[in-house]
Amino acid sequence: MATITRYPGVRHLRSTPTAHVMQLRDGTLRRSGVGLAFWFRPLTAVLSEVPVDDRELPLVAHARTADLQDVTAQVTVSYRFENPEVVAQRLDFSIDPATGRWTGEPLQQVGQLLGELAAGHVMDALAGATLREAVSSGAGPLRQQVTAALVADKRVAATGLRVLGARVSSVRADADLERALQTPAREAAQSEADRSTFERRALAVERERAIAENELTNRIELATREQHLVTQEGANARTRADEAAAAALIEARSQAERRQLHATSTAEATRLQGEAEGAAERARMAALADVEQGVLLAVALRELAAHLPAIGQVTVTPDMLTGALGALTARRGE
């Protein structure tokens, strides 16, 4: 909006870089441009200000599809005033010389014009599509059709406007219809989720089965190894027993042979000793064969004394001495 400074009898206008200002006096265009600053007389000057920046117009367009279903499209139209002088002739953009404000509502007129044109093009674009096509095809095709139609619209160009483009945020149907349209997709998604769940469960069961089979295989392997170990330990025990029995047999045979050798040697020694003693006894008996009886008695007494136990004390009585002396005397008399 332009800034107007009041002075006695005159005014000073200073516009912005985004506003195109035009001054008319007596029906003649005196000044026209962007970012102007000039003096003017309020009683003779007619001022107009047209914005030249890019603007957007949001609107909601209602349409009916080929299958007679109502849909709503949220559209945003971007535009600008390409020819401000033509716009000022077609629409009221005049401003008050005292305040610099628009005397009317030109932007509302522009919005109504573009809104009706955009709504009409939306209706034309959706009239040839079914409800499912309009909702599921997305905003891209509709945006292209509405943009092309607005750019080619002669009334827009005649008003001095230029449509930069149109954006379609969404195409929505009635809530009940949307739920009905969403049902197959939801069921498909639910089916896909169920299938994923079933596959995950089947995979888990398969993995559990593989783990169980692996554990069973390990147990069988361990049992087989244990059986081999027991068999090997039994064989080792039998081998040790056989070896011990063989060693014991060899030891018993060695001991028997040693005892036999010892007995043989002992018997031989005893035989030899007996033969030697017999020979000695025969020699001694042969030696005593011609000895007198008294000598033999003395030898017998000596042998007897050698085999008698030890005598600590001997008591000789007169009777014993008398008998002994008598026997000795008798032997000598003979």
mmCIF file of C-alpha atoms in Angstrom:
data_model
loop_
_atom_site.group_PDB
_atom_site.id
_atom_site.type_symbol
_atom_site.label_atom_id
_atom_site.label_comp_id
_atom_site.label_asym_id
_atom_site.label_seq_id
_atom_site.Cartn_x
_atom_site.Cartn_y
_atom_site.Cartn_z
ATOM 1 C CA MET A 1 0.000 0.000 0.000
ATOM 2 C CA ALA A 2 1.268 3.452 -0.936
ATOM 3 C CA THR A 3 2.159 6.010 1.727
ATOM 4 C CA ILE A 4 0.573 9.427 1.277
ATOM 5 C CA THR A 5 1.813 12.439 3.197
ATOM 6 C CA ARG A 6 -0.567 15.368 3.542
ATOM 7 C CA TYR A 7 0.534 18.936 3.027
ATOM 8 C CA PRO A 8 -1.572 22.092 2.622
ATOM 9 C CA GLY A 9 -3.000 21.938 -0.880
ATOM 10 C CA VAL A 10 -0.793 19.093 -2.074
ATOM 11 C CA ARG A 11 -0.009 15.499 -1.274
ATOM 12 C CA HIS A 12 3.096 13.340 -1.615
ATOM 13 C CA LEU A 13 2.810 9.657 -2.609
ATOM 14 C CA ARG A 14 5.520 7.048 -2.072
ATOM 15 C CA SER A 15 4.811 3.544 -3.379
ATOM 16 C CA THR A 16 6.552 0.184 -2.783
ATOM 17 C CA PRO A 17 8.572 -1.990 -5.204
ATOM 18 C CA THR A 18 5.677 -4.472 -5.397
ATOM 19 C CA ALA A 19 2.990 -1.957 -6.344
ATOM 20 C CA HIS A 20 2.296 -0.372 -9.704
ATOM 21 C CA VAL A 21 0.886 3.160 -9.293
ATOM 22 C CA MET A 22 -0.942 5.124 -12.004
ATOM 23 C CA GLN A 23 -1.929 8.813 -11.893
ATOM 24 C CA LEU A 24 -4.640 10.176 -14.174
ATOM 25 C CA ARG A 25 -5.636 13.812 -14.543
ATOM 26 C CA ASP A 26 -8.501 14.906 -16.747
ATOM 27 C CA GLY A 27 -8.709 11.309 -18.074
ATOM 28 C CA THR A 28 -5.098 11.373 -19.216
ATOM 29 C CA LEU A 29 -2.456 9.017 -17.817
ATOM 30 C CA ARG A 30 0.248 11.222 -16.325
ATOM 31 C CA ARG A 31 2.361 8.692 -14.414
ATOM 32 C CA SER A 32 2.569 4.872 -14.406
ATOM 33 C CA GLY A 33 5.220 2.647 -12.857
ATOM 34 C CA VAL A 34 6.511 0.649 -9.932
ATOM 35 C CA GLY A 35 8.103 2.301 -6.921
ATOM 36 C CA LEU A 36 7.105 5.866 -7.830
ATOM 37 C CA ALA A 37 7.245 8.898 -5.553
ATOM 38 C CA PHE A 38 5.655 12.150 -6.652
ATOM 39 C CA TRP A 39 3.594 15.186 -5.675
ATOM 40 C CA PHE A 40 -0.009 15.578 -6.742
ATOM 41 C CA ARG A 41 -3.065 17.679 -6.110
ATOM 42 C CA PRO A 42 -5.817 15.633 -4.424
ATOM 43 C CA LEU A 43 -8.637 17.528 -6.119
ATOM 44 C CA THR A 44 -7.463 16.789 -9.669
ATOM 45 C CA ALA A 45 -5.573 13.483 -9.396
ATOM 46 C CA VAL A 46 -7.068 10.027 -9.858
ATOM 47 C CA LEU A 47 -4.796 7.337 -8.384
ATOM 48 C CA SER A 48 -4.762 3.558 -8.865
ATOM 49 C CA GLU A 49 -2.462 1.012 -7.250
ATOM 50 C CA VAL A 50 -2.143 -2.541 -8.629
ATOM 51 C CA PRO A 51 0.060 -5.072 -6.778
ATOM 52 C CA VAL A 52 2.557 -6.841 -9.002
ATOM 53 C CA ASP A 53 3.801 -9.478 -6.566
ATOM 54 C CA ASP A 54 2.854 -13.169 -6.810
ATOM 55 C CA ARG A 55 -0.350 -14.030 -4.989
ATOM 56 C CA GLU A 56 -2.168 -17.205 -4.068
ATOM 57 C CA LEU A 57 -5.869 -17.915 -3.931
ATOM 58 C CA PRO A 58 -6.981 -20.976 -1.905
ATOM 59 C CA LEU A 59 -10.425 -22.358 -2.696
ATOM 60 C CA VAL A 60 -12.565 -25.462 -2.278
ATOM 61 C CA ALA A 61 -14.177 -26.700 -5.491
ATOM 62 C CA HIS A 62 -17.139 -29.062 -5.524
ATOM 63 C CA ALA A 63 -17.650 -31.349 -8.487
ATOM 64 C CA ARG A 64 -19.588 -34.419 -9.543
ATOM 65 C CA THR A 65 -17.959 -37.445 -11.107
ATOM 66 C CA ALA A 66 -19.126 -39.516 -14.041
ATOM 67 C CA ASP A 67 -20.903 -41.938 -11.699
ATOM 68 C CA LEU A 68 -22.834 -39.024 -10.089
ATOM 69 C CA GLN A 69 -20.831 -38.854 -6.867
ATOM 70 C CA ASP A 70 -19.960 -35.570 -5.163
ATOM 71 C CA VAL A 71 -16.305 -34.854 -4.507
ATOM 72 C CA THR A 72 -14.438 -31.903 -3.017
ATOM 73 C CA ALA A 73 -11.075 -30.653 -4.277
ATOM 74 C CA GLN A 74 -8.807 -28.288 -2.360
ATOM 75 C CA VAL A 75 -7.079 -26.063 -4.912
ATOM 76 C CA THR A 76 -4.607 -23.200 -4.584
ATOM 77 C CA VAL A 77 -4.179 -20.893 -7.607
ATOM 78 C CA SER A 78 -0.998 -18.818 -7.948
ATOM 79 C CA TYR A 79 -1.310 -15.677 -10.077
ATOM 80 C CA ARG A 80 0.022 -12.212 -10.671
ATOM 81 C CA PHE A 81 -1.124 -8.982 -12.387
ATOM 82 C CA GLU A 82 0.914 -9.077 -15.570
ATOM 83 C CA ASN A 83 -0.535 -5.920 -17.176
ATOM 84 C CA PRO A 84 -1.419 -3.440 -14.388
ATOM 85 C CA GLU A 85 -2.808 -0.817 -16.743
ATOM 86 C CA VAL A 86 -5.269 -3.287 -18.279
ATOM 87 C CA VAL A 87 -6.171 -4.559 -14.802
ATOM 88 C CA ALA A 88 -6.850 -0.994 -13.632
ATOM 89 C CA GLN A 89 -9.210 -0.554 -16.564
ATOM 90 C CA ARG A 90 -11.108 -3.782 -15.928
ATOM 91 C CA LEU A 91 -11.145 -3.774 -12.110
ATOM 92 C CA ASP A 92 -11.433 -0.956 -9.593
ATOM 93 C CA PHE A 93 -7.970 -0.516 -8.013
ATOM 94 C CA SER A 94 -8.387 3.205 -7.282
ATOM 95 C CA ILE A 95 -7.064 4.503 -3.956
ATOM 96 C CA ASP A 96 -8.167 7.327 -1.687
ATOM 97 C CA PRO A 97 -5.866 10.396 -2.157
ATOM 98 C CA ALA A 98 -6.073 11.095 1.550
ATOM 99 C CA THR A 99 -5.352 7.646 3.040
ATOM 100 C CA GLY A 100 -3.856 5.610 0.192
ATOM 101 C CA ARG A 101 -6.335 2.771 0.728
ATOM 102 C CA TRP A 102 -8.402 1.115 -1.966
ATOM 103 C CA THR A 103 -11.829 2.560 -2.288
ATOM 104 C CA GLY A 104 -13.291 -0.815 -3.218
ATOM 105 C CA GLU A 105 -12.320 -4.498 -2.779
ATOM 106 C CA PRO A 106 -10.498 -5.378 -5.997
ATOM 107 C CA LEU A 107 -8.745 -8.456 -4.638
ATOM 108 C CA GLN A 108 -12.094 -9.926 -3.676
ATOM 109 C CA GLN A 109 -13.270 -9.401 -7.245
ATOM 110 C CA VAL A 110 -10.137 -11.100 -8.565
ATOM 111 C CA GLY A 111 -10.595 -13.977 -6.121
ATOM 112 C CA GLN A 112 -14.205 -14.429 -7.154
ATOM 113 C CA LEU A 113 -13.230 -14.403 -10.826
ATOM 114 C CA LEU A 114 -10.387 -16.897 -10.494
ATOM 115 C CA GLY A 115 -12.332 -19.012 -8.004
ATOM 116 C CA GLU A 116 -15.268 -19.438 -10.344
ATOM 117 C CA LEU A 117 -12.993 -20.166 -13.296
ATOM 118 C CA ALA A 118 -10.924 -22.709 -11.305
ATOM 119 C CA ALA A 119 -14.050 -24.373 -9.894
ATOM 120 C CA GLY A 120 -15.471 -24.687 -13.393
ATOM 121 C CA HIS A 121 -12.297 -26.253 -14.734
ATOM 122 C CA VAL A 122 -12.212 -28.666 -11.785
ATOM 123 C CA MET A 123 -15.782 -29.693 -12.510
ATOM 124 C CA ASP A 124 -14.945 -30.205 -16.200
ATOM 125 C CA ALA A 125 -11.856 -32.281 -15.313
ATOM 126 C CA LEU A 126 -13.675 -34.530 -12.834
ATOM 127 C CA ALA A 127 -16.834 -34.929 -14.881
ATOM 128 C CA GLY A 128 -15.204 -37.553 -17.086
ATOM 129 C CA ALA A 129 -13.765 -39.654 -14.251
ATOM 130 C CA THR A 130 -15.410 -42.078 -11.878
ATOM 131 C CA LEU A 131 -15.281 -41.631 -8.140
ATOM 132 C CA ARG A 132 -12.570 -44.249 -7.720
ATOM 133 C CA GLU A 133 -10.499 -42.720 -10.522
ATOM 134 C CA ALA A 134 -10.893 -39.203 -9.139
ATOM 135 C CA VAL A 135 -9.888 -40.238 -5.601
ATOM 136 C CA SER A 136 -7.197 -42.771 -6.428
ATOM 137 C CA SER A 137 -5.520 -41.086 -9.418
ATOM 138 C CA GLY A 138 -4.000 -38.416 -7.175
ATOM 139 C CA ALA A 139 -3.713 -34.656 -7.527
ATOM 140 C CA GLY A 140 -1.164 -34.664 -10.370
ATOM 141 C CA PRO A 141 -3.482 -35.121 -13.366
ATOM 142 C CA LEU A 142 -6.086 -32.751 -11.957
ATOM 143 C CA ARG A 143 -3.444 -30.096 -11.245
ATOM 144 C CA GLN A 144 -2.133 -30.292 -14.798
ATOM 145 C CA GLN A 145 -5.591 -30.024 -16.319
ATOM 146 C CA VAL A 146 -6.680 -27.081 -14.151
ATOM 147 C CA THR A 147 -3.390 -25.230 -14.706
ATOM 148 C CA ALA A 148 -3.570 -25.686 -18.490
ATOM 149 C CA ALA A 149 -7.202 -24.576 -18.562
ATOM 150 C CA LEU A 150 -6.582 -21.420 -16.507
ATOM 151 C CA VAL A 151 -3.501 -20.467 -18.522
ATOM 152 C CA ALA A 152 -5.444 -20.842 -21.750
ATOM 153 C CA ASP A 153 -8.549 -19.033 -20.460
ATOM 154 C CA LYS A 154 -9.107 -15.875 -22.551
ATOM 155 C CA ARG A 155 -10.973 -14.049 -19.829
ATOM 156 C CA VAL A 156 -7.952 -14.281 -17.530
ATOM 157 C CA ALA A 157 -5.675 -12.856 -20.207
ATOM 158 C CA ALA A 158 -8.220 -10.128 -21.039
ATOM 159 C CA THR A 159 -8.301 -9.026 -17.416
ATOM 160 C CA GLY A 160 -4.510 -8.558 -17.408
ATOM 161 C CA LEU A 161 -3.910 -11.558 -15.105
ATOM 162 C CA ARG A 162 -1.407 -14.358 -15.504
ATOM 163 C CA VAL A 163 -1.949 -17.704 -13.829
ATOM 164 C CA LEU A 164 1.373 -19.144 -12.628
ATOM 165 C CA GLY A 165 -0.010 -22.521 -11.673
ATOM 166 C CA ALA A 166 -2.506 -24.463 -9.622
ATOM 167 C CA ARG A 167 -1.884 -26.896 -6.772
ATOM 168 C CA VAL A 168 -4.379 -29.552 -5.745
ATOM 169 C CA SER A 169 -3.969 -30.622 -2.138
ATOM 170 C CA SER A 170 -6.572 -33.376 -2.109
ATOM 171 C CA VAL A 171 -9.635 -34.819 -3.771
ATOM 172 C CA ARG A 172 -12.054 -36.117 -1.168
ATOM 173 C CA ALA A 173 -15.396 -37.839 -1.394
ATOM 174 C CA ASP A 174 -18.102 -38.233 1.211
ATOM 175 C CA ALA A 175 -16.900 -39.841 4.436
ATOM 176 C CA ASP A 176 -19.050 -42.951 3.960
ATOM 177 C CA LEU A 177 -17.922 -43.321 0.370
ATOM 178 C CA GLU A 178 -14.301 -42.879 1.359
ATOM 179 C CA ARG A 179 -14.626 -45.582 3.996
ATOM 180 C CA ALA A 180 -16.236 -47.839 1.392
ATOM 181 C CA LEU A 181 -13.396 -47.141 -1.035
ATOM 182 C CA GLN A 182 -10.810 -47.660 1.680
ATOM 183 C CA THR A 183 -12.280 -51.007 2.706
ATOM 184 C CA PRO A 184 -10.659 -53.080 -0.108
ATOM 185 C CA ALA A 185 -7.314 -51.417 0.495
ATOM 186 C CA ARG A 186 -7.627 -51.963 4.239
ATOM 187 C CA GLU A 187 -8.643 -55.562 3.716
ATOM 188 C CA ALA A 188 -5.734 -56.044 1.320
ATOM 189 C CA ALA A 189 -3.379 -54.457 3.831
ATOM 190 C CA GLN A 190 -4.848 -56.602 6.614
ATOM 191 C CA SER A 191 -4.521 -59.682 4.415
ATOM 192 C CA GLU A 192 -0.932 -58.753 3.688
ATOM 193 C CA ALA A 193 -0.309 -58.230 7.398
ATOM 194 C CA ASP A 194 -1.960 -61.583 8.188
ATOM 195 C CA ARG A 195 0.081 -63.259 5.487
ATOM 196 C CA SER A 196 3.246 -61.712 6.895
ATOM 197 C CA THR A 197 2.223 -62.855 10.365
ATOM 198 C CA PHE A 198 1.513 -66.378 9.135
ATOM 199 C CA GLU A 199 4.789 -66.474 7.239
ATOM 200 C CA ARG A 200 6.628 -65.217 10.299
ATOM 201 C CA ARG A 201 4.937 -67.859 12.452
ATOM 202 C CA ALA A 202 5.641 -70.567 9.871
ATOM 203 C CA LEU A 203 9.249 -69.443 9.746
ATOM 204 C CA ALA A 204 9.411 -69.513 13.545
ATOM 205 C CA VAL A 205 7.901 -73.032 13.585
ATOM 206 C CA GLU A 206 10.337 -74.136 10.894
ATOM 207 C CA ARG A 207 13.223 -72.708 12.865
ATOM 208 C CA GLU A 208 11.986 -74.387 16.043
ATOM 209 C CA ARG A 209 11.682 -77.675 14.159
ATOM 210 C CA ALA A 210 15.205 -77.244 12.796
ATOM 211 C CA ILE A 211 16.462 -76.500 16.303
ATOM 212 C CA ALA A 212 14.640 -79.562 17.696
ATOM 213 C CA GLU A 213 16.034 -81.751 14.902
ATOM 214 C CA ASN A 214 19.480 -80.358 15.556
ATOM 215 C CA GLU A 215 19.135 -81.095 19.266
ATOM 216 C CA LEU A 216 17.872 -84.624 18.489
ATOM 217 C CA THR A 217 20.745 -85.172 16.090
ATOM 218 C CA ASN A 218 23.189 -83.971 18.734
ATOM 219 C CA ARG A 219 21.635 -86.282 21.313
ATOM 220 C CA ILE A 220 21.822 -89.228 18.896
ATOM 221 C CA GLU A 221 25.420 -88.354 18.125
ATOM 222 C CA LEU A 222 26.238 -88.117 21.823
ATOM 223 C CA ALA A 223 24.461 -91.429 22.520
ATOM 224 C CA THR A 224 26.368 -93.074 19.660
ATOM 225 C CA ARG A 225 29.652 -91.732 20.973
ATOM 226 C CA GLU A 226 28.719 -92.828 24.477
ATOM 227 C CA GLN A 227 27.929 -96.324 23.151
ATOM 228 C CA HIS A 228 31.288 -96.424 21.380
ATOM 229 C CA LEU A 229 32.936 -95.204 24.565
ATOM 230 C CA VAL A 230 31.252 -97.912 26.661
ATOM 231 C CA THR A 231 32.222 -100.548 24.080
ATOM 232 C CA GLN A 232 35.765 -99.291 24.008
ATOM 233 C CA GLU A 233 35.944 -99.150 27.806
ATOM 234 C CA GLY A 234 34.608 -102.765 27.975
ATOM 235 C CA ALA A 235 37.158 -103.871 25.421
ATOM 236 C CA ASN A 236 39.870 -102.082 27.360
ATOM 237 C CA ALA A 237 38.676 -103.700 30.611
ATOM 238 C CA ARG A 238 38.671 -107.150 28.979
ATOM 239 C CA THR A 239 42.104 -106.501 27.571
ATOM 240 C CA ARG A 240 43.357 -105.402 30.980
ATOM 241 C CA ALA A 241 41.759 -108.494 32.590
ATOM 242 C CA ASP A 242 43.311 -110.777 29.962
ATOM 243 C CA GLU A 243 46.644 -109.123 30.419
ATOM 244 C CA ALA A 244 46.330 -109.354 34.214
ATOM 245 C CA ALA A 245 45.294 -113.028 34.004
ATOM 246 C CA ALA A 246 48.164 -113.767 31.638
ATOM 247 C CA ALA A 247 50.552 -111.938 33.930
ATOM 248 C CA ALA A 248 49.142 -113.795 36.976
ATOM 249 C CA LEU A 249 49.463 -117.108 35.133
ATOM 250 C CA ILE A 250 53.009 -116.310 34.207
ATOM 251 C CA GLU A 251 53.700 -115.272 37.813
ATOM 252 C CA ALA A 252 52.043 -118.449 39.162
ATOM 253 C CA ARG A 253 54.013 -120.542 36.724
ATOM 254 C CA SER A 254 57.169 -118.730 37.741
ATOM 255 C CA GLN A 255 56.410 -119.241 41.423
ATOM 256 C CA ALA A 256 55.548 -122.928 40.822
ATOM 257 C CA GLU A 257 58.746 -123.373 38.892
ATOM 258 C CA ARG A 258 60.659 -121.574 41.628
ATOM 259 C CA ARG A 259 59.000 -123.727 44.313
ATOM 260 C CA GLN A 260 59.683 -126.855 42.255
ATOM 261 C CA LEU A 261 63.293 -125.874 41.795
ATOM 262 C CA HIS A 262 63.540 -125.044 45.483
ATOM 263 C CA ALA A 263 61.922 -128.339 46.479
ATOM 264 C CA THR A 264 64.146 -130.224 44.051
ATOM 265 C CA SER A 265 67.221 -128.519 45.344
ATOM 266 C CA THR A 266 66.109 -129.019 48.952
ATOM 267 C CA ALA A 267 65.361 -132.693 48.335
ATOM 268 C CA GLU A 268 68.684 -133.120 46.618
ATOM 269 C CA ALA A 269 70.421 -131.349 49.454
ATOM 270 C CA THR A 270 68.536 -133.432 52.003
ATOM 271 C CA ARG A 271 69.382 -136.591 50.067
ATOM 272 C CA LEU A 272 72.988 -135.650 49.865
ATOM 273 C CA GLN A 273 73.007 -134.628 53.502
ATOM 274 C CA GLY A 274 71.272 -137.905 54.436
ATOM 275 C CA GLU A 275 73.725 -139.876 52.373
ATOM 276 C CA ALA A 276 76.572 -137.991 53.977
ATOM 277 C CA GLU A 277 75.149 -138.463 57.440
ATOM 278 C CA GLY A 278 74.442 -142.145 56.699
ATOM 279 C CA ALA A 279 77.969 -142.593 55.442
ATOM 280 C CA ALA A 280 79.308 -140.805 58.498
ATOM 281 C CA GLU A 281 77.076 -142.888 60.751
ATOM 282 C CA ARG A 282 78.201 -146.082 59.004
ATOM 283 C CA ALA A 283 81.784 -144.986 59.337
ATOM 284 C CA ARG A 284 81.268 -144.184 62.965
ATOM 285 C CA MET A 285 79.428 -147.447 63.579
ATOM 286 C CA ALA A 286 82.200 -149.264 61.749
ATOM 287 C CA ALA A 287 84.706 -147.473 63.936
ATOM 288 C CA LEU A 288 82.811 -148.500 67.093
ATOM 289 C CA ALA A 289 82.322 -152.097 65.996
ATOM 290 C CA ASP A 290 85.564 -153.266 67.621
ATOM 291 C CA VAL A 291 85.413 -150.897 70.623
ATOM 292 C CA GLU A 292 84.874 -152.255 74.089
ATOM 293 C CA GLN A 293 81.531 -152.147 75.804
ATOM 294 C CA GLY A 294 82.643 -149.634 78.329
ATOM 295 C CA VAL A 295 83.803 -147.254 75.644
ATOM 296 C CA LEU A 296 80.516 -147.665 73.880
ATOM 297 C CA LEU A 297 78.715 -146.893 77.099
ATOM 298 C CA ALA A 298 80.816 -143.801 77.602
ATOM 299 C CA VAL A 299 80.135 -142.657 74.052
ATOM 300 C CA ALA A 300 76.402 -143.309 74.572
ATOM 301 C CA LEU A 301 76.445 -141.340 77.778
ATOM 302 C CA ARG A 302 78.223 -138.507 76.042
ATOM 303 C CA GLU A 303 75.687 -138.482 73.251
ATOM 304 C CA LEU A 304 72.887 -138.614 75.801
ATOM 305 C CA ALA A 305 74.404 -135.779 77.744
ATOM 306 C CA ALA A 306 74.664 -133.735 74.591
ATOM 307 C CA HIS A 307 70.927 -134.059 74.074
ATOM 308 C CA LEU A 308 69.864 -133.567 77.690
ATOM 309 C CA PRO A 309 68.541 -130.158 78.774
ATOM 310 C CA ALA A 310 70.816 -127.885 80.714
ATOM 311 C CA ILE A 311 71.246 -128.819 84.421
ATOM 312 C CA GLY A 312 71.759 -125.928 86.736
ATOM 313 C CA GLN A 313 72.643 -127.844 89.934
ATOM 314 C CA VAL A 314 73.398 -131.546 90.613
ATOM 315 C CA THR A 315 72.938 -133.032 94.103
ATOM 316 C CA VAL A 316 75.061 -136.110 94.749
ATOM 317 C CA THR A 317 73.861 -138.233 97.646
ATOM 318 C CA PRO A 318 75.930 -140.871 99.364
ATOM 319 C CA ASP A 319 73.682 -143.570 97.993
ATOM 320 C CA MET A 320 74.278 -142.503 94.440
ATOM 321 C CA LEU A 321 77.997 -142.236 94.981
ATOM 322 C CA THR A 322 78.117 -145.656 96.667
ATOM 323 C CA GLY A 323 76.219 -147.277 93.831
ATOM 324 C CA ALA A 324 78.417 -145.677 91.205
ATOM 325 C CA LEU A 325 81.609 -146.651 92.924
ATOM 326 C CA GLY A 326 80.314 -150.196 93.374
ATOM 327 C CA ALA A 327 79.535 -150.486 89.722
ATOM 328 C CA LEU A 328 82.909 -149.156 88.728
ATOM 329 C CA THR A 329 84.711 -151.560 91.067
ATOM 330 C CA ALA A 330 82.780 -154.475 89.776
ATOM 331 C CA ARG A 331 83.696 -153.591 86.196
ATOM 332 C CA ARG A 332 87.349 -153.414 87.030
ATOM 333 C CA GLY A 333 87.287 -156.825 88.743
ATOM 334 C CA GLU A 334 86.037 -158.383 85.702
#
